[in-house]
Amino acid sequence: PVPAEAGRAPGPPDGGWGWVVVFGAFVSIGFAYAFPKGLAIFYKEIQDFFGTSYSEIAWVSSIMLATTYGAGPISSILVNRYGSRPVVMFGGLLCGVGMISAAFCTSILQLYICVGFITGFGLALNLQPSVIIIGKYFLKRRPIANGLAMAGSPVMLCTLAPLNQFLFDNFGWRGSFLILGAILLNCCVAGALFRPIGAGTAPAKTQVPEEGKDALKGKITEDGMDTSGPSNVTEEEGGKDCFEKVNQYLDFSLFKHRGFLIYLIGNVLMFLGFFAPIVFLAPYAKHTGIDEYSAAFLLSILAIVDMVARPTTGIVANSRWVRPRIQYFFSFAIAFNGACHLLCPLASSYTGLIVYSSFYGLAFGMVCAMLFETLMDLVGAARFTSAVGLVTIAECCTILLGPPIGGILIDTFGDYKYMFIKCGAVMVLAGTFLFIMNYYNYRMLAKEEKERKAKEEDPKSVRTENEGKNNWNKDSAQDGRELEPLRKEGEGVKKEMNGT
């Protein structure tokens, strides 16, 4: 007989090589989030070189961010098909090729293509696989691992800002793009660290003649029904439409998942006000009469606090008091972020802006540390790959529109406070929505669990309940239990053949 553990996927090791994987994710995630922000130092010279307006050159970062988030489903499909390691390595290669090609561009349109689309798509292939692989290596310590990996963004931002300034002063923007393209190739090294967790021991092959194998194929189908003959299998394969084939790699049934829909709506609303305050923080400080070096230092303060806040948030979220209700903690972090923006117009002095930057860095780090952990908590590791792809494609629209809407408010009223008020109100609304709806979701889950236990106690519903569990296990296909009917049939065929 086939061993009971055959076909069973190994559990997350929660350590060991997983910490090396966290380091690789630290590098990949850091480049994916920080690189579009770090390019702003070159925009002034590029603008003068091509004779374009500031709005035209600002679209380079917007296109890069939108491509990074919009390519989420493509990245998820590739990860499901090939795994995280080759996807990240190919993404690092695309990033390097895009930046090296940008060094030879002769028009702003070519920069849109090379930096915006090619490099942005490469960063998308770095971001999602890095988050997904952590969920396969960690379970108990997953919030800590996510917090450490997400800390790569502020660390890279603090590193790239002075590095880009040094490269700009010594090599100009073309030479800097060549060097940055070579640096981005280190994402290939980070991807090489993503060693896949080996599949479980393959089921032992039963020595059955070809007639027995054909009989077994005829009896065992995907739905467990007795449909002897290969014609039914052929008809089933031929009847699959394009949607079903795509659904093998991208699980659209998540749109029937209550917790996923709550998370999706809340995050799409949140991103309308998430990135705009970072973009306009330094200009707002200059608008109040602060010199440019002191204004730039505000971003450094924000990044330093953010750097400490992310792993700390991961440790707090992993505690036994917070982990069971991590969705509430995430909702609080979003609302806290919005409250900081609402109070920002009151900070008219430089000291007040330092206080605002410190609290904003804390709130920003809390949200980023739990952004993917809360999604995995809702949908589970098995469906997380598809969930990330579907979420990012929905978020890319509000990420692209958030800063321009803030700029329109500044141009219309001639004051930055309305932009901060807009961002704060949107984020407080998103945090409140998530808190209320997650409370509703927890109540419904408790009610459904109570009904399930009541059905288990009813002898008449035992068979129906067991069939439902078997169907659920077949859909999950993660713990190997769905192979049990096949093992039983295999044992029966083997006994019959031995008897004859």
Short mmCIF file of C-alpha atoms in Angstrom, two decimals:
data_model
loop_
_atom_site.label_atom_id
_atom_site.label_comp_id
_atom_site.label_asym_id
_atom_site.label_seq_id
_atom_site.Cartn_x
_atom_site.Cartn_y
_atom_site.Cartn_z
CA PRO A 1 0.00 0.00 0.00
CA VAL A 2 1.01 3.58 -0.59
CA PRO A 3 2.44 5.20 2.58
CA ALA A 4 0.05 7.59 4.34
CA GLU A 5 2.47 10.53 3.96
CA ALA A 6 2.94 10.03 0.22
CA GLY A 7 2.05 13.05 -1.86
CA ARG A 8 1.79 15.25 1.23
CA ALA A 9 3.49 18.62 0.77
CA PRO A 10 6.01 19.51 3.50
CA GLY A 11 4.97 22.16 6.01
CA PRO A 12 6.65 25.56 6.36
CA PRO A 13 9.99 25.13 8.18
CA ASP A 14 9.61 28.50 10.01
CA GLY A 15 13.34 29.07 10.00
CA GLY A 16 16.53 27.60 8.59
CA TRP A 17 16.96 28.54 4.96
CA GLY A 18 13.81 30.63 5.33
CA TRP A 19 15.86 33.47 6.84
CA VAL A 20 18.05 33.48 3.73
CA VAL A 21 14.87 33.71 1.68
CA VAL A 22 13.79 36.67 3.85
CA PHE A 23 17.08 38.40 2.99
CA GLY A 24 16.48 37.83 -0.73
CA ALA A 25 12.93 39.18 -0.36
CA PHE A 26 14.37 42.14 1.57
CA VAL A 27 16.50 43.06 -1.47
CA SER A 28 13.79 42.43 -4.10
CA ILE A 29 10.99 44.22 -2.23
CA GLY A 30 13.34 47.09 -1.39
CA PHE A 31 14.15 47.71 -5.04
CA ALA A 32 10.51 47.30 -6.10
CA TYR A 33 9.21 49.96 -3.70
CA ALA A 34 12.15 52.37 -3.38
CA PHE A 35 13.53 52.52 -6.92
CA PRO A 36 10.66 54.56 -8.48
CA LYS A 37 11.00 57.15 -5.68
CA GLY A 38 14.79 57.32 -5.94
CA LEU A 39 14.74 58.26 -9.63
CA ALA A 40 13.28 61.70 -8.88
CA ILE A 41 16.77 63.13 -8.37
CA PHE A 42 17.50 62.83 -12.10
CA TYR A 43 14.28 64.44 -13.32
CA LYS A 44 15.46 68.03 -13.36
CA GLU A 45 18.43 67.35 -15.67
CA ILE A 46 16.38 65.01 -17.88
CA GLN A 47 13.70 67.69 -18.11
CA ASP A 48 16.25 70.28 -19.25
CA PHE A 49 17.92 67.82 -21.64
CA PHE A 50 14.72 66.91 -23.50
CA GLY A 51 12.98 70.29 -23.02
CA THR A 52 9.87 68.79 -21.42
CA SER A 53 7.58 70.01 -18.66
CA TYR A 54 7.63 68.69 -15.10
CA SER A 55 4.30 66.91 -15.57
CA GLU A 56 5.66 65.03 -18.59
CA ILE A 57 8.78 63.86 -16.78
CA ALA A 58 6.75 62.94 -13.68
CA TRP A 59 4.85 60.37 -15.76
CA VAL A 60 7.99 58.21 -15.79
CA SER A 61 7.52 57.24 -12.13
CA SER A 62 3.74 57.06 -12.50
CA ILE A 63 3.98 54.62 -15.41
CA MET A 64 6.58 52.57 -13.52
CA LEU A 65 4.40 52.31 -10.39
CA ALA A 66 1.25 51.55 -12.40
CA THR A 67 3.07 48.84 -14.38
CA THR A 68 4.52 47.35 -11.19
CA TYR A 69 1.06 46.98 -9.67
CA GLY A 70 -0.88 46.41 -12.89
CA ALA A 71 1.27 43.44 -13.92
CA GLY A 72 0.26 41.64 -10.73
CA PRO A 73 -1.93 38.97 -12.41
CA ILE A 74 0.80 38.20 -14.96
CA SER A 75 3.31 37.79 -12.14
CA SER A 76 0.92 35.53 -10.23
CA ILE A 77 0.32 33.32 -13.26
CA LEU A 78 4.06 32.98 -13.87
CA VAL A 79 4.69 32.11 -10.20
CA ASN A 80 1.96 29.46 -10.28
CA ARG A 81 3.44 28.03 -13.47
CA TYR A 82 7.20 28.25 -12.87
CA GLY A 83 7.76 29.12 -9.20
CA SER A 84 9.24 32.19 -7.52
CA ARG A 85 12.94 31.66 -8.25
CA PRO A 86 12.95 31.86 -12.11
CA VAL A 87 10.36 34.66 -12.12
CA VAL A 88 12.43 36.91 -9.82
CA MET A 89 15.63 36.19 -11.75
CA PHE A 90 13.93 37.04 -15.05
CA GLY A 91 12.48 40.18 -13.46
CA GLY A 92 15.94 41.30 -12.33
CA LEU A 93 17.23 40.77 -15.85
CA LEU A 94 14.39 42.91 -17.25
CA CYS A 95 15.14 45.69 -14.72
CA GLY A 96 18.79 45.76 -15.76
CA VAL A 97 17.99 45.73 -19.47
CA GLY A 98 15.40 48.50 -19.06
CA MET A 99 17.72 50.88 -17.20
CA ILE A 100 20.72 50.19 -19.46
CA SER A 101 18.54 50.82 -22.52
CA ALA A 102 17.26 54.05 -20.93
CA ALA A 103 20.83 55.39 -20.87
CA PHE A 104 20.72 55.57 -24.70
CA CYS A 105 17.22 57.10 -25.06
CA THR A 106 16.85 60.18 -27.26
CA SER A 107 13.25 61.13 -26.42
CA ILE A 108 10.92 61.21 -23.45
CA LEU A 109 8.69 58.59 -25.13
CA GLN A 110 11.59 56.14 -25.18
CA LEU A 111 12.09 56.76 -21.45
CA TYR A 112 8.43 55.92 -20.88
CA ILE A 113 9.00 52.56 -22.58
CA CYS A 114 12.40 51.65 -21.14
CA VAL A 115 12.07 52.98 -17.58
CA GLY A 116 8.28 52.99 -17.20
CA PHE A 117 7.18 49.75 -18.85
CA ILE A 118 10.24 47.46 -19.08
CA THR A 119 11.78 48.31 -15.70
CA GLY A 120 8.34 48.56 -14.09
CA PHE A 121 7.40 45.10 -15.37
CA GLY A 122 10.70 43.75 -14.06
CA LEU A 123 9.96 45.23 -10.63
CA ALA A 124 6.52 43.57 -10.71
CA LEU A 125 8.21 40.21 -11.25
CA ASN A 126 10.37 40.97 -8.20
CA LEU A 127 7.67 42.17 -5.80
CA GLN A 128 4.98 39.50 -5.75
CA PRO A 129 7.11 36.32 -5.87
CA SER A 130 9.16 37.69 -2.97
CA VAL A 131 6.03 38.09 -0.86
CA ILE A 132 4.63 34.73 -1.95
CA ILE A 133 7.75 32.70 -1.13
CA ILE A 134 7.74 33.98 2.47
CA GLY A 135 4.30 32.45 2.98
CA LYS A 136 5.67 29.07 1.90
CA TYR A 137 8.61 29.17 4.31
CA PHE A 138 6.87 30.63 7.37
CA LEU A 139 3.64 30.09 9.27
CA LYS A 140 4.11 30.76 13.01
CA ARG A 141 6.72 33.46 12.43
CA ARG A 142 5.21 34.80 9.22
CA PRO A 143 4.34 38.31 10.53
CA ILE A 144 7.94 38.75 11.72
CA ALA A 145 9.33 37.50 8.41
CA ASN A 146 7.01 39.81 6.45
CA GLY A 147 7.99 42.77 8.62
CA LEU A 148 11.70 42.14 8.08
CA ALA A 149 11.27 41.69 4.32
CA MET A 150 9.13 44.81 3.97
CA ALA A 151 11.81 46.80 5.83
CA GLY A 152 13.81 46.58 2.61
CA SER A 153 11.82 49.52 1.21
CA PRO A 154 12.97 52.22 3.69
CA VAL A 155 16.50 50.78 3.85
CA MET A 156 16.82 50.91 0.06
CA LEU A 157 15.29 54.38 -0.03
CA CYS A 158 17.87 55.66 2.47
CA THR A 159 20.64 53.99 0.44
CA LEU A 160 19.51 54.97 -3.06
CA ALA A 161 18.97 58.66 -2.26
CA PRO A 162 22.62 59.52 -1.47
CA LEU A 163 23.88 56.97 -4.01
CA ASN A 164 21.85 58.53 -6.82
CA GLN A 165 23.08 61.98 -5.83
CA PHE A 166 26.70 60.75 -5.92
CA LEU A 167 26.22 59.08 -9.31
CA PHE A 168 24.47 62.16 -10.68
CA ASP A 169 27.30 64.49 -9.60
CA ASN A 170 30.00 62.28 -11.12
CA PHE A 171 28.49 60.58 -14.16
CA GLY A 172 25.36 62.50 -15.18
CA TRP A 173 22.01 60.86 -15.74
CA ARG A 174 23.09 58.60 -18.63
CA GLY A 175 26.08 57.16 -16.79
CA SER A 176 23.98 56.82 -13.64
CA PHE A 177 21.34 54.80 -15.51
CA LEU A 178 24.03 52.42 -16.76
CA ILE A 179 25.33 51.85 -13.24
CA LEU A 180 21.83 51.53 -11.77
CA GLY A 181 21.01 48.93 -14.43
CA ALA A 182 24.00 46.89 -13.28
CA ILE A 183 22.97 47.30 -9.63
CA LEU A 184 19.45 46.08 -10.41
CA LEU A 185 20.93 42.84 -11.76
CA ASN A 186 21.50 41.95 -8.10
CA CYS A 187 17.80 41.06 -8.07
CA CYS A 188 18.84 37.96 -10.04
CA VAL A 189 21.13 37.03 -7.14
CA ALA A 190 18.29 37.62 -4.66
CA GLY A 191 16.02 35.42 -6.75
CA ALA A 192 18.61 32.64 -6.79
CA LEU A 193 18.24 32.45 -3.00
CA PHE A 194 14.56 31.50 -3.36
CA ARG A 195 15.13 27.77 -3.15
CA PRO A 196 11.76 26.07 -3.62
CA ILE A 197 10.49 23.80 -0.88
CA GLY A 198 10.71 20.30 -2.34
CA ALA A 199 7.52 18.48 -3.12
CA GLY A 200 6.59 15.57 -0.91
CA THR A 201 7.72 12.06 -1.63
CA ALA A 202 6.15 10.86 -4.84
CA PRO A 203 3.51 8.16 -4.36
CA ALA A 204 4.94 4.67 -4.72
CA LYS A 205 4.13 3.24 -8.12
CA THR A 206 2.09 0.08 -7.96
CA GLN A 207 3.26 -2.68 -10.28
CA VAL A 208 0.01 -3.03 -12.21
CA PRO A 209 -0.24 -4.26 -15.80
CA GLU A 210 -1.45 -1.90 -18.47
CA GLU A 211 -4.97 -3.34 -18.32
CA GLY A 212 -5.17 -2.50 -14.60
CA LYS A 213 -3.86 1.01 -15.23
CA ASP A 214 -6.46 1.58 -17.92
CA ALA A 215 -9.17 0.37 -15.58
CA LEU A 216 -7.90 2.66 -12.87
CA LYS A 217 -7.89 5.62 -15.25
CA GLY A 218 -11.40 4.80 -16.28
CA LYS A 219 -12.69 4.68 -12.73
CA ILE A 220 -10.86 7.61 -11.16
CA THR A 221 -11.61 11.02 -12.60
CA GLU A 222 -11.28 14.50 -11.23
CA ASP A 223 -14.77 14.53 -9.77
CA GLY A 224 -14.51 11.01 -8.35
CA MET A 225 -17.33 9.63 -10.56
CA ASP A 226 -17.30 6.28 -12.33
CA THR A 227 -16.95 7.14 -16.02
CA SER A 228 -15.28 4.16 -17.63
CA GLY A 229 -13.60 4.71 -20.94
CA PRO A 230 -11.20 7.39 -22.18
CA SER A 231 -13.81 9.18 -24.28
CA ASN A 232 -15.29 11.02 -21.30
CA VAL A 233 -11.88 12.33 -20.27
CA THR A 234 -11.27 13.58 -23.79
CA GLU A 235 -14.65 15.30 -23.88
CA GLU A 236 -13.95 16.93 -20.53
CA GLU A 237 -10.57 18.26 -21.65
CA GLY A 238 -12.01 19.49 -24.93
CA GLY A 239 -14.90 21.18 -23.15
CA LYS A 240 -12.65 23.48 -21.11
CA ASP A 241 -13.00 27.06 -22.26
CA CYS A 242 -10.43 29.81 -22.04
CA PHE A 243 -11.75 31.04 -18.68
CA GLU A 244 -11.24 27.64 -17.08
CA LYS A 245 -7.68 27.42 -18.36
CA VAL A 246 -6.86 30.87 -16.99
CA ASN A 247 -8.55 29.99 -13.70
CA GLN A 248 -6.02 27.19 -13.23
CA TYR A 249 -3.38 29.87 -12.63
CA LEU A 250 -5.51 32.80 -11.38
CA ASP A 251 -8.33 31.90 -8.99
CA PHE A 252 -11.29 34.13 -9.88
CA SER A 253 -13.44 32.33 -7.32
CA LEU A 254 -11.84 34.67 -4.78
CA PHE A 255 -14.43 37.25 -5.81
CA LYS A 256 -16.92 35.04 -3.95
CA HIS A 257 -14.74 35.19 -0.82
CA ARG A 258 -16.27 37.62 1.68
CA GLY A 259 -13.03 38.49 3.48
CA PHE A 260 -11.15 39.03 0.21
CA LEU A 261 -13.78 41.45 -1.11
CA ILE A 262 -13.67 43.46 2.15
CA TYR A 263 -9.88 43.67 1.93
CA LEU A 264 -9.98 44.63 -1.75
CA ILE A 265 -12.49 47.48 -1.35
CA GLY A 266 -10.73 48.89 1.70
CA ASN A 267 -7.29 48.83 0.07
CA VAL A 268 -8.43 50.35 -3.21
CA LEU A 269 -9.93 53.23 -1.23
CA MET A 270 -6.84 53.53 0.99
CA PHE A 271 -4.39 53.93 -1.92
CA LEU A 272 -6.13 57.12 -3.04
CA GLY A 273 -4.35 58.85 -0.16
CA PHE A 274 -1.41 56.55 0.60
CA PHE A 275 1.45 57.79 -1.61
CA ALA A 276 0.52 61.44 -2.24
CA PRO A 277 1.76 62.79 1.15
CA ILE A 278 5.25 61.34 0.50
CA VAL A 279 5.39 62.99 -2.91
CA PHE A 280 4.36 66.42 -1.60
CA LEU A 281 6.03 66.43 1.84
CA ALA A 282 9.27 68.12 0.72
CA PRO A 283 7.51 70.65 -1.55
CA TYR A 284 5.14 71.52 1.30
CA ALA A 285 8.11 72.16 3.60
CA LYS A 286 9.68 74.45 0.97
CA HIS A 287 6.32 76.20 0.56
CA THR A 288 6.39 77.10 4.27
CA GLY A 289 9.83 78.73 3.86
CA ILE A 290 12.12 75.85 4.89
CA ASP A 291 15.36 75.41 2.93
CA GLU A 292 15.65 72.47 0.53
CA TYR A 293 18.24 70.51 2.54
CA SER A 294 16.09 70.65 5.68
CA ALA A 295 13.05 69.70 3.60
CA ALA A 296 14.88 66.68 2.19
CA PHE A 297 15.90 65.67 5.71
CA LEU A 298 12.20 65.20 6.56
CA LEU A 299 12.11 62.26 4.13
CA SER A 300 15.18 60.80 5.83
CA ILE A 301 13.44 61.03 9.21
CA LEU A 302 10.38 59.34 7.75
CA ALA A 303 12.49 56.53 6.23
CA ILE A 304 14.46 55.92 9.44
CA VAL A 305 11.31 55.64 11.58
CA ASP A 306 9.72 53.48 8.87
CA MET A 307 12.78 51.22 8.94
CA VAL A 308 12.31 50.54 12.65
CA ALA A 309 8.50 50.40 12.53
CA ARG A 310 8.18 47.55 10.03
CA PRO A 311 10.00 44.75 11.88
CA THR A 312 8.61 46.01 15.20
CA THR A 313 5.09 45.83 13.79
CA GLY A 314 5.81 42.30 12.61
CA ILE A 315 6.83 41.27 16.14
CA VAL A 316 3.72 42.87 17.66
CA ALA A 317 1.44 41.34 15.03
CA ASN A 318 2.93 37.91 15.74
CA SER A 319 2.05 38.09 19.45
CA ARG A 320 -0.71 35.87 20.78
CA TRP A 321 -2.88 38.89 21.62
CA VAL A 322 -2.79 40.50 18.17
CA ARG A 323 -2.36 37.57 15.74
CA PRO A 324 -5.92 36.18 16.10
CA ARG A 325 -7.40 39.63 15.31
CA ILE A 326 -4.73 41.07 13.04
CA GLN A 327 -7.38 42.59 10.74
CA TYR A 328 -8.37 45.03 13.50
CA PHE A 329 -4.74 46.02 13.96
CA PHE A 330 -4.43 46.68 10.23
CA SER A 331 -7.59 48.81 10.27
CA PHE A 332 -6.21 50.83 13.17
CA ALA A 333 -2.91 51.42 11.32
CA ILE A 334 -4.74 52.81 8.27
CA ALA A 335 -6.93 55.10 10.38
CA PHE A 336 -3.88 56.24 12.37
CA ASN A 337 -2.15 57.07 9.08
CA GLY A 338 -5.11 59.20 8.03
CA ALA A 339 -5.24 61.00 11.37
CA CYS A 340 -1.60 62.05 10.90
CA HIS A 341 -2.44 63.66 7.55
CA LEU A 342 -5.47 65.47 8.98
CA LEU A 343 -3.26 67.04 11.66
CA CYS A 344 -0.41 67.91 9.29
CA PRO A 345 -1.73 71.39 8.32
CA LEU A 346 -1.40 72.37 12.00
CA ALA A 347 2.38 71.82 11.79
CA SER A 348 3.47 75.21 10.49
CA SER A 349 6.99 75.19 11.98
CA TYR A 350 9.93 72.93 11.15
CA THR A 351 9.69 71.25 14.54
CA GLY A 352 6.05 70.44 13.86
CA LEU A 353 6.96 68.92 10.50
CA ILE A 354 9.60 66.75 12.18
CA VAL A 355 6.95 65.46 14.58
CA TYR A 356 4.58 64.85 11.67
CA SER A 357 7.29 62.99 9.69
CA SER A 358 8.04 60.79 12.69
CA PHE A 359 4.43 59.77 13.26
CA TYR A 360 3.85 59.42 9.51
CA GLY A 361 6.88 57.10 9.24
CA LEU A 362 5.50 55.01 12.11
CA ALA A 363 2.01 54.78 10.55
CA PHE A 364 3.40 54.15 7.06
CA GLY A 365 5.62 51.32 8.32
CA MET A 366 2.74 49.72 10.24
CA VAL A 367 0.53 49.62 7.15
CA CYS A 368 3.26 48.28 4.85
CA ALA A 369 4.34 45.58 7.33
CA MET A 370 0.81 44.13 7.48
CA LEU A 371 -0.31 44.82 3.91
CA PHE A 372 0.27 41.27 2.64
CA GLU A 373 0.14 39.46 5.98
CA THR A 374 -3.52 40.38 6.46
CA LEU A 375 -4.35 39.19 2.93
CA MET A 376 -2.71 35.81 3.58
CA ASP A 377 -4.56 35.60 6.89
CA LEU A 378 -7.84 35.94 5.01
CA VAL A 379 -7.36 33.67 1.98
CA GLY A 380 -4.66 31.25 3.18
CA ALA A 381 -1.33 30.34 1.65
CA ALA A 382 -2.88 28.13 -1.04
CA ARG A 383 -4.77 30.98 -2.73
CA PHE A 384 -2.43 33.81 -1.79
CA THR A 385 -0.63 33.88 -5.15
CA SER A 386 -3.84 34.54 -7.06
CA ALA A 387 -5.09 36.96 -4.41
CA VAL A 388 -1.99 39.17 -4.69
CA GLY A 389 -2.34 39.36 -8.47
CA LEU A 390 -6.02 40.31 -8.35
CA VAL A 391 -5.48 42.90 -5.61
CA THR A 392 -2.58 44.68 -7.30
CA ILE A 393 -4.39 45.03 -10.64
CA ALA A 394 -7.27 46.73 -8.81
CA GLU A 395 -4.95 48.94 -6.75
CA CYS A 396 -2.90 50.22 -9.68
CA CYS A 397 -5.71 52.56 -10.78
CA THR A 398 -5.94 54.42 -7.46
CA ILE A 399 -2.13 54.40 -7.09
CA LEU A 400 -1.87 56.11 -10.47
CA LEU A 401 -4.63 58.65 -9.71
CA GLY A 402 -3.79 59.51 -6.08
CA PRO A 403 -0.84 61.95 -6.58
CA PRO A 404 -2.37 63.71 -9.63
CA ILE A 405 -5.59 64.35 -7.70
CA GLY A 406 -3.52 65.83 -4.87
CA GLY A 407 -1.69 68.02 -7.40
CA ILE A 408 -5.00 69.27 -8.82
CA LEU A 409 -6.14 70.31 -5.33
CA ILE A 410 -2.87 72.20 -4.78
CA ASP A 411 -3.16 73.98 -8.13
CA THR A 412 -6.82 74.82 -7.56
CA PHE A 413 -6.60 76.24 -4.03
CA GLY A 414 -2.94 77.27 -3.98
CA ASP A 415 -2.48 75.56 -0.61
CA TYR A 416 -1.18 72.14 0.40
CA LYS A 417 -3.49 71.68 3.36
CA TYR A 418 -6.44 70.59 1.20
CA MET A 419 -4.34 67.78 -0.27
CA PHE A 420 -3.40 66.51 3.21
CA ILE A 421 -7.02 66.80 4.38
CA LYS A 422 -8.19 64.81 1.35
CA CYS A 423 -5.64 62.05 1.93
CA GLY A 424 -6.39 61.92 5.65
CA ALA A 425 -10.15 61.76 5.21
CA VAL A 426 -9.87 58.98 2.60
CA MET A 427 -7.62 56.87 4.81
CA VAL A 428 -9.71 57.35 7.95
CA LEU A 429 -12.74 56.30 5.91
CA ALA A 430 -10.89 53.21 4.60
CA GLY A 431 -9.74 52.23 8.10
CA THR A 432 -13.24 52.65 9.53
CA PHE A 433 -14.75 50.62 6.69
CA LEU A 434 -12.26 47.78 7.22
CA PHE A 435 -12.83 47.77 10.99
CA ILE A 436 -16.62 47.56 10.71
CA MET A 437 -16.65 45.03 7.89
CA ASN A 438 -14.01 42.82 9.53
CA TYR A 439 -16.11 42.80 12.69
CA TYR A 440 -19.04 41.67 10.56
CA ASN A 441 -16.86 39.05 8.87
CA TYR A 442 -15.64 37.64 12.20
CA ARG A 443 -19.23 37.41 13.45
CA MET A 444 -20.35 35.58 10.30
CA LEU A 445 -17.41 33.16 10.50
CA ALA A 446 -18.27 32.36 14.12
CA LYS A 447 -21.90 31.78 13.15
CA GLU A 448 -20.95 29.51 10.25
CA GLU A 449 -18.58 27.54 12.50
CA LYS A 450 -21.37 27.07 15.05
CA GLU A 451 -23.74 25.81 12.33
CA ARG A 452 -21.08 23.42 11.04
CA LYS A 453 -20.59 21.90 14.50
CA ALA A 454 -24.36 21.53 14.88
CA LYS A 455 -24.50 19.60 11.60
CA GLU A 456 -21.66 17.35 12.73
CA GLU A 457 -23.64 16.41 15.82
CA ASP A 458 -26.63 15.43 13.65
CA PRO A 459 -26.13 11.79 12.53
CA LYS A 460 -28.18 12.31 9.37
CA SER A 461 -25.86 15.04 8.12
CA VAL A 462 -22.59 13.17 8.74
CA ARG A 463 -22.42 11.75 5.21
CA THR A 464 -23.27 15.07 3.56
CA GLU A 465 -20.74 16.85 5.75
CA ASN A 466 -18.01 14.34 4.88
CA GLU A 467 -18.73 14.74 1.18
CA GLY A 468 -18.46 18.52 1.56
CA LYS A 469 -15.11 18.11 3.30
CA ASN A 470 -13.85 15.87 0.52
CA ASN A 471 -14.87 18.43 -2.10
CA TRP A 472 -13.19 21.19 -0.12
CA ASN A 473 -10.02 19.12 0.19
CA LYS A 474 -10.03 18.51 -3.55
CA ASP A 475 -10.28 22.25 -4.19
CA SER A 476 -7.50 23.03 -1.73
CA ALA A 477 -5.20 20.25 -2.94
CA GLN A 478 -2.54 21.20 -0.41
CA ASP A 479 -2.34 18.55 2.31
CA GLY A 480 -2.44 15.41 0.21
CA ARG A 481 -5.74 14.09 1.56
CA GLU A 482 -7.37 14.44 -1.84
CA LEU A 483 -5.23 11.48 -2.98
CA GLU A 484 -6.96 9.11 -0.56
CA PRO A 485 -9.65 7.82 -3.02
CA LEU A 486 -6.94 7.17 -5.59
CA ARG A 487 -4.88 5.23 -3.04
CA LYS A 488 -7.88 3.05 -2.11
CA GLU A 489 -8.64 2.25 -5.75
CA GLY A 490 -4.95 1.52 -6.34
CA GLU A 491 -4.94 -0.94 -3.44
CA GLY A 492 -8.05 -2.65 -4.78
CA VAL A 493 -6.64 -3.04 -8.27
CA LYS A 494 -3.37 -4.40 -6.85
CA LYS A 495 -5.19 -7.03 -4.78
CA GLU A 496 -7.25 -8.09 -7.79
CA MET A 497 -4.18 -8.46 -9.96
CA ASN A 498 -2.35 -10.46 -7.27
CA GLY A 499 -5.37 -12.73 -6.93
CA THR A 500 -5.49 -13.51 -10.65
#
